Short mmCIF file of C-alpha atoms in Angstrom, two decimals:
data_model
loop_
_atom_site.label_atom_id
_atom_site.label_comp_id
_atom_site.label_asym_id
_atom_site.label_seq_id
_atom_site.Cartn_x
_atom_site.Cartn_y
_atom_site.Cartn_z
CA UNK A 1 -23.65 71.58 5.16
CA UNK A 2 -23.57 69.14 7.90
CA UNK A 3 -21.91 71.55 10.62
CA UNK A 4 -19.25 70.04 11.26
CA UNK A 5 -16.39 71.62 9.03
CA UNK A 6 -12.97 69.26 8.08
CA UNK A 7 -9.97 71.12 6.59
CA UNK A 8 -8.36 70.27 4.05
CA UNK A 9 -10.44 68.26 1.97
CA UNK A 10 -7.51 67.00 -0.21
CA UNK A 11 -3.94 66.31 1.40
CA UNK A 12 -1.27 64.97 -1.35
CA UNK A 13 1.90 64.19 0.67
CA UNK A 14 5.41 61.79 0.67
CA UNK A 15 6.26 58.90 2.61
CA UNK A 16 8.18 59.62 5.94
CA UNK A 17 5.98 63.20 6.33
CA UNK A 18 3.50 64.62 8.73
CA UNK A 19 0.04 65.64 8.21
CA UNK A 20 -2.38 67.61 10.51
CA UNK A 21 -6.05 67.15 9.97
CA UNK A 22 -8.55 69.72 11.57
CA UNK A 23 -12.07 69.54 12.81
CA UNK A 24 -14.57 71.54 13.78
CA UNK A 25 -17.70 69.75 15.64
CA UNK A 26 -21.18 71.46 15.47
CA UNK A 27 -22.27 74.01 17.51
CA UNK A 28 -22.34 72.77 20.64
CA UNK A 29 -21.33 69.38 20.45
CA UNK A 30 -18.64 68.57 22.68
CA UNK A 31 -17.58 64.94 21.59
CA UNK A 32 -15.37 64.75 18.66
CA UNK A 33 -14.51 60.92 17.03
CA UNK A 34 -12.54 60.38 14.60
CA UNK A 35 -12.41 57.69 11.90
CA UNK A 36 -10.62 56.42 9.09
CA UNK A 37 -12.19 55.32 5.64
CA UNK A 38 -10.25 52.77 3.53
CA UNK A 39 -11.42 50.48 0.73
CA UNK A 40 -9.95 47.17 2.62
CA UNK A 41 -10.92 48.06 6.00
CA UNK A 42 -14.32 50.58 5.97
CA UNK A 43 -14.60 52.62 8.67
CA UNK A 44 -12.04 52.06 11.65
CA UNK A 45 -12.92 54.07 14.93
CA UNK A 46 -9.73 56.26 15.90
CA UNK A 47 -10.35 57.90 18.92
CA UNK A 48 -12.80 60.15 20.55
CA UNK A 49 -12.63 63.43 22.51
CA UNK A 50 -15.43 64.79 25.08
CA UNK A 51 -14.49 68.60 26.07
CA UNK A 52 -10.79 68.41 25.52
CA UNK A 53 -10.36 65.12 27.63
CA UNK A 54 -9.95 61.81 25.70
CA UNK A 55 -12.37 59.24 26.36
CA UNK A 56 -12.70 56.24 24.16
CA UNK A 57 -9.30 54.87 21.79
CA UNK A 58 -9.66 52.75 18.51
CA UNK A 59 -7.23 51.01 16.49
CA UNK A 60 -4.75 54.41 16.31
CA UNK A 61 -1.54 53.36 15.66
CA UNK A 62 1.05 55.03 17.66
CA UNK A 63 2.47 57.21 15.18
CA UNK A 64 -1.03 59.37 14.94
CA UNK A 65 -2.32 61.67 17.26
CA UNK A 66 -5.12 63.95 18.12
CA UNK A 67 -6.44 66.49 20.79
CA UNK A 68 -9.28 68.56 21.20
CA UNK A 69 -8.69 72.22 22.31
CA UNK A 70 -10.75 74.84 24.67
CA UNK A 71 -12.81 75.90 21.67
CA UNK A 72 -13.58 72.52 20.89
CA UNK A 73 -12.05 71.69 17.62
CA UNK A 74 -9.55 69.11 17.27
CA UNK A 75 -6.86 68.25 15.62
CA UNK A 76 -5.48 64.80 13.90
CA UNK A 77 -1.67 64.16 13.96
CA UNK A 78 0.14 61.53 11.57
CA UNK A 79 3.52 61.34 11.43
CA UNK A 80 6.13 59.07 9.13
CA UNK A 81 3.53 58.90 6.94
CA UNK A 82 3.63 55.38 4.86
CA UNK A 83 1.44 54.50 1.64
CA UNK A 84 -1.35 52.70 3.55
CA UNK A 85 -2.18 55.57 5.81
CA UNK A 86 -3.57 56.85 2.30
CA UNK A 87 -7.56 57.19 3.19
CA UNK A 88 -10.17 59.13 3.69
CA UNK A 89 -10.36 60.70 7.61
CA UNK A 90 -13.99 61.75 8.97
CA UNK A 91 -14.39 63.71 12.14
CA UNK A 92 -17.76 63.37 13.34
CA UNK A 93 -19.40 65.20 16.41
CA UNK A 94 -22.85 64.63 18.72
CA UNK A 95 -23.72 66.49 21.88
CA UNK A 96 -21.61 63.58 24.48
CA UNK A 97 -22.96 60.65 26.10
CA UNK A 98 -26.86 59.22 24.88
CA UNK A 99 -25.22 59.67 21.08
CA UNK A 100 -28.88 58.20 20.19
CA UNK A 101 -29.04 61.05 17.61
CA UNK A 102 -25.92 59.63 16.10
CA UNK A 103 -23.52 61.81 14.95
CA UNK A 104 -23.33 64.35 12.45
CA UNK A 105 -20.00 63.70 9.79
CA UNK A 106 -17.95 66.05 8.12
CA UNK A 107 -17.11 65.58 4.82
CA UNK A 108 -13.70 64.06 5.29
CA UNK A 109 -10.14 64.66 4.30
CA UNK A 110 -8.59 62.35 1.68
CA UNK A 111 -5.33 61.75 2.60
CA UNK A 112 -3.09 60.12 -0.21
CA UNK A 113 0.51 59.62 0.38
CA UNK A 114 3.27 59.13 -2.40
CA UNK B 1 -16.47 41.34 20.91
CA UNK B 2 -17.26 43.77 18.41
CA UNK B 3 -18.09 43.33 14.92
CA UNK B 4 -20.71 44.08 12.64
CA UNK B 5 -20.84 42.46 9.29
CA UNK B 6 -22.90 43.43 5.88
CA UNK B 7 -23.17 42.18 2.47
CA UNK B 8 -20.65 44.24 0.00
CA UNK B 9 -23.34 44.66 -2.55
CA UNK B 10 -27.15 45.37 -3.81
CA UNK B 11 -28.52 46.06 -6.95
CA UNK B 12 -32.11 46.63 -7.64
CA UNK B 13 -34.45 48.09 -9.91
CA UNK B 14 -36.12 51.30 -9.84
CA UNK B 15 -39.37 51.22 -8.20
CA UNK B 16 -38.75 47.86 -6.50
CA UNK B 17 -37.98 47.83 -2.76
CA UNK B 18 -34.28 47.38 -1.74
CA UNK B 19 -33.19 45.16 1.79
CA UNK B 20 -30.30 45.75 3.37
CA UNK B 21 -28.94 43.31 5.86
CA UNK B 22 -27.13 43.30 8.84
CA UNK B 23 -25.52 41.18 11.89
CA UNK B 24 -24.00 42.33 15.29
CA UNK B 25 -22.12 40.17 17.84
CA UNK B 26 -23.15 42.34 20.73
CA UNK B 27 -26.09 42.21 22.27
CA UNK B 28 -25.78 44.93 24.70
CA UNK B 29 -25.88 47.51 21.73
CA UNK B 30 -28.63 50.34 22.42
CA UNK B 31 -28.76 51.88 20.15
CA UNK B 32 -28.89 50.66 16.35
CA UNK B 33 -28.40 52.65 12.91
CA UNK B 34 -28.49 53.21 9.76
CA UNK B 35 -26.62 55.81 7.89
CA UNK B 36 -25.47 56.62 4.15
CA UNK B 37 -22.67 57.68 2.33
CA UNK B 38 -23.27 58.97 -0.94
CA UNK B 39 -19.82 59.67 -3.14
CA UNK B 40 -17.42 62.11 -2.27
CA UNK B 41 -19.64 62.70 0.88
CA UNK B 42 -19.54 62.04 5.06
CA UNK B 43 -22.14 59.72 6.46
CA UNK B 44 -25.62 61.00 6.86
CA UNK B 45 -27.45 59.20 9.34
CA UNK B 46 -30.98 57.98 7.85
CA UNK B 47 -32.68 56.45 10.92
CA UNK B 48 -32.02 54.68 14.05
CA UNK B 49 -33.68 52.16 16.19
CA UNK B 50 -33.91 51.42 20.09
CA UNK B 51 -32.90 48.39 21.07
CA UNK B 52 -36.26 47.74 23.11
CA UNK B 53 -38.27 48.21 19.54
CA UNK B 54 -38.80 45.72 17.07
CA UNK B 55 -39.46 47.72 13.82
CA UNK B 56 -39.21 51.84 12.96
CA UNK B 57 -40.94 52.78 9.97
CA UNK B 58 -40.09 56.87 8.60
CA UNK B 59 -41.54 57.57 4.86
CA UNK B 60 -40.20 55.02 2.51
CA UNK B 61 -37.60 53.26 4.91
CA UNK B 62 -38.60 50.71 7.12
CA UNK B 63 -35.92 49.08 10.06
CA UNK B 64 -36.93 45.62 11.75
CA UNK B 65 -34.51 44.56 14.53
CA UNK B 66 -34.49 40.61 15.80
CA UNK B 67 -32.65 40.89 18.99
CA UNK B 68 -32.30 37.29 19.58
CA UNK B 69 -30.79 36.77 16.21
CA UNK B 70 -28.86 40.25 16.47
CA UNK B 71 -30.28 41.49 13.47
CA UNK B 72 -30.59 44.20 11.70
CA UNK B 73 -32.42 45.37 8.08
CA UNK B 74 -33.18 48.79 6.30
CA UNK B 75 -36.17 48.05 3.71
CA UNK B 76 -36.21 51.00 1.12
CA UNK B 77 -39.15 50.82 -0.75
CA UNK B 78 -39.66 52.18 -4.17
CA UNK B 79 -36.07 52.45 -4.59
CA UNK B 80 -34.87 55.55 -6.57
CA UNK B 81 -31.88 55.92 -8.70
CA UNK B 82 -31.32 58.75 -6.22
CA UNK B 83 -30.64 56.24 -3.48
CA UNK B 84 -27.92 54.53 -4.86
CA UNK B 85 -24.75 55.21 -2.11
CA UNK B 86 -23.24 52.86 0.67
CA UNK B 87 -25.04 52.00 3.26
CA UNK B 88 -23.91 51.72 7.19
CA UNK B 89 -25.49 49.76 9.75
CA UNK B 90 -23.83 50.71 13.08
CA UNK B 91 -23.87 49.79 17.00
CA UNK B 92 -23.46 51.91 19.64
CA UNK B 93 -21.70 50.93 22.97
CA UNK B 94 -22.97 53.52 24.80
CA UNK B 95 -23.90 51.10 28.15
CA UNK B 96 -21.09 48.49 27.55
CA UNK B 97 -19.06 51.48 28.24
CA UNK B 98 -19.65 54.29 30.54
CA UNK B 99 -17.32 57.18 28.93
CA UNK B 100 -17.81 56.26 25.69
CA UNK B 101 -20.69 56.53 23.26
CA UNK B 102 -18.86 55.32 20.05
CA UNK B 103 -20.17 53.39 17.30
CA UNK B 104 -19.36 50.64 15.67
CA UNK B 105 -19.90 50.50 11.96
CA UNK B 106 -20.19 47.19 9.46
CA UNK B 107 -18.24 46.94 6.69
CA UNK B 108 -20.88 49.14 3.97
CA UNK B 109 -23.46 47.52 1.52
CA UNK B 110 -23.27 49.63 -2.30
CA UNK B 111 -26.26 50.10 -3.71
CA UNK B 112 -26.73 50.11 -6.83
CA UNK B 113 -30.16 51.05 -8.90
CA UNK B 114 -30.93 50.43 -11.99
CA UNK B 115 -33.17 51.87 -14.21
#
């Protein structure tokens, strides 16, 4: 167990629908990034969160959104879902700024959409 | 800009050592690292390197960094059967950017080993 905790693991949904992905960072960590996992593009930086504010933003297309509440987990938002949003989404945490620890991963949620 | 590339693919054999490559474009990176992804699984990170150090060596993994040619290799030596995954070499921006500490990650080299 990694500490950081990613609910669900498994998301089966339809074309057109929305999806919320949830994260909860470490104890103690106060960034949050996000990332999506597919086979044709690896790992594509999302966006990141430091305590609640956002800091840093990847190739998110508009239709997906995320925030990070007072307690520090966050939340992914995709809406009108369409077949090649189907991937796997990793949260990942580390204490801010000076990430030279890295980060620590959750175990993702596969996302497939029908 | 930003882009870090890696070979798609490895294979070895068991007890010989494995060498994974990687380039970066940007030489302001700080930090440098490696992590792995084992199936089904996150990213663990295995080890990462300063940019003002040449080589890190922890247990069986050994990283050598050549700044001027911007780049980067894991050595695994007496590869194990048990270290077959993906492998990630990844950047951070952490100076090019003051709020943001966010890495950049090549594209993944599988490993495969064989008995």
């Amino acid at each position: 167990d990694s500490g950081v905790t990613q609910t669900p693991k498994h998301l089966i949904t339809a074309t057109g629908q929305r999806v919320t992905l949830r994260c909860s960072p470490r104890s103690g960590d106060l960034s949050v990034y996000w990332y999506q996992q597919s086979l044709d593009q690896g790992l594509q930086f999302l966006i990141q969160y430091y305590n609640g504010e956002e800091r840093a933003k990847g190739n998110i297309l508009e239709r997906f959104s995320a925030q990070q509440f007072p307690d520090l987990h966050s939340e992914l938002n995709l809406s009108s879902l369409e077949l090649g949003d189907s991937a796997l989404y990793f949260c990942a945490s580390s204490g801010g700024r000076g990430a030279y620890n890295g980060y620590t991963f959750g175990s993702g949620t596969r996302l497939t959409v029908v | 800009g930003e882009d870090v590339e890696q070979s798609l693919f490895l294979s070895v054999r068991e007890g010989d050592s494995s060498v994974i490559n990687c380039t970066y474009t940007d030489s302001s990176s700080t930090y440098l690292y490696w992590y792995k992804q084992e199936p089904g699984a996150g990213l663990q990170l295995l080890t990462y390197i300063f940019s003002n150090m040449d080589m890190k060596q922890d247990q069986r993994l050994t990283v050598l960094l050549n700044k001027k040619d911007k780049h980067l290799s894991l050595r695994i030596a007496d590869t194990q059967t048990g270290d077959s995954a993906i492998y990630f070499c990844a950047e951070s921006d952490a100076l090019r950017s003051y709020n943001t500490d966010k890495l950049i990650f090549g594209t993944g080299t599988r490993l495969q080993v064989f008995p």
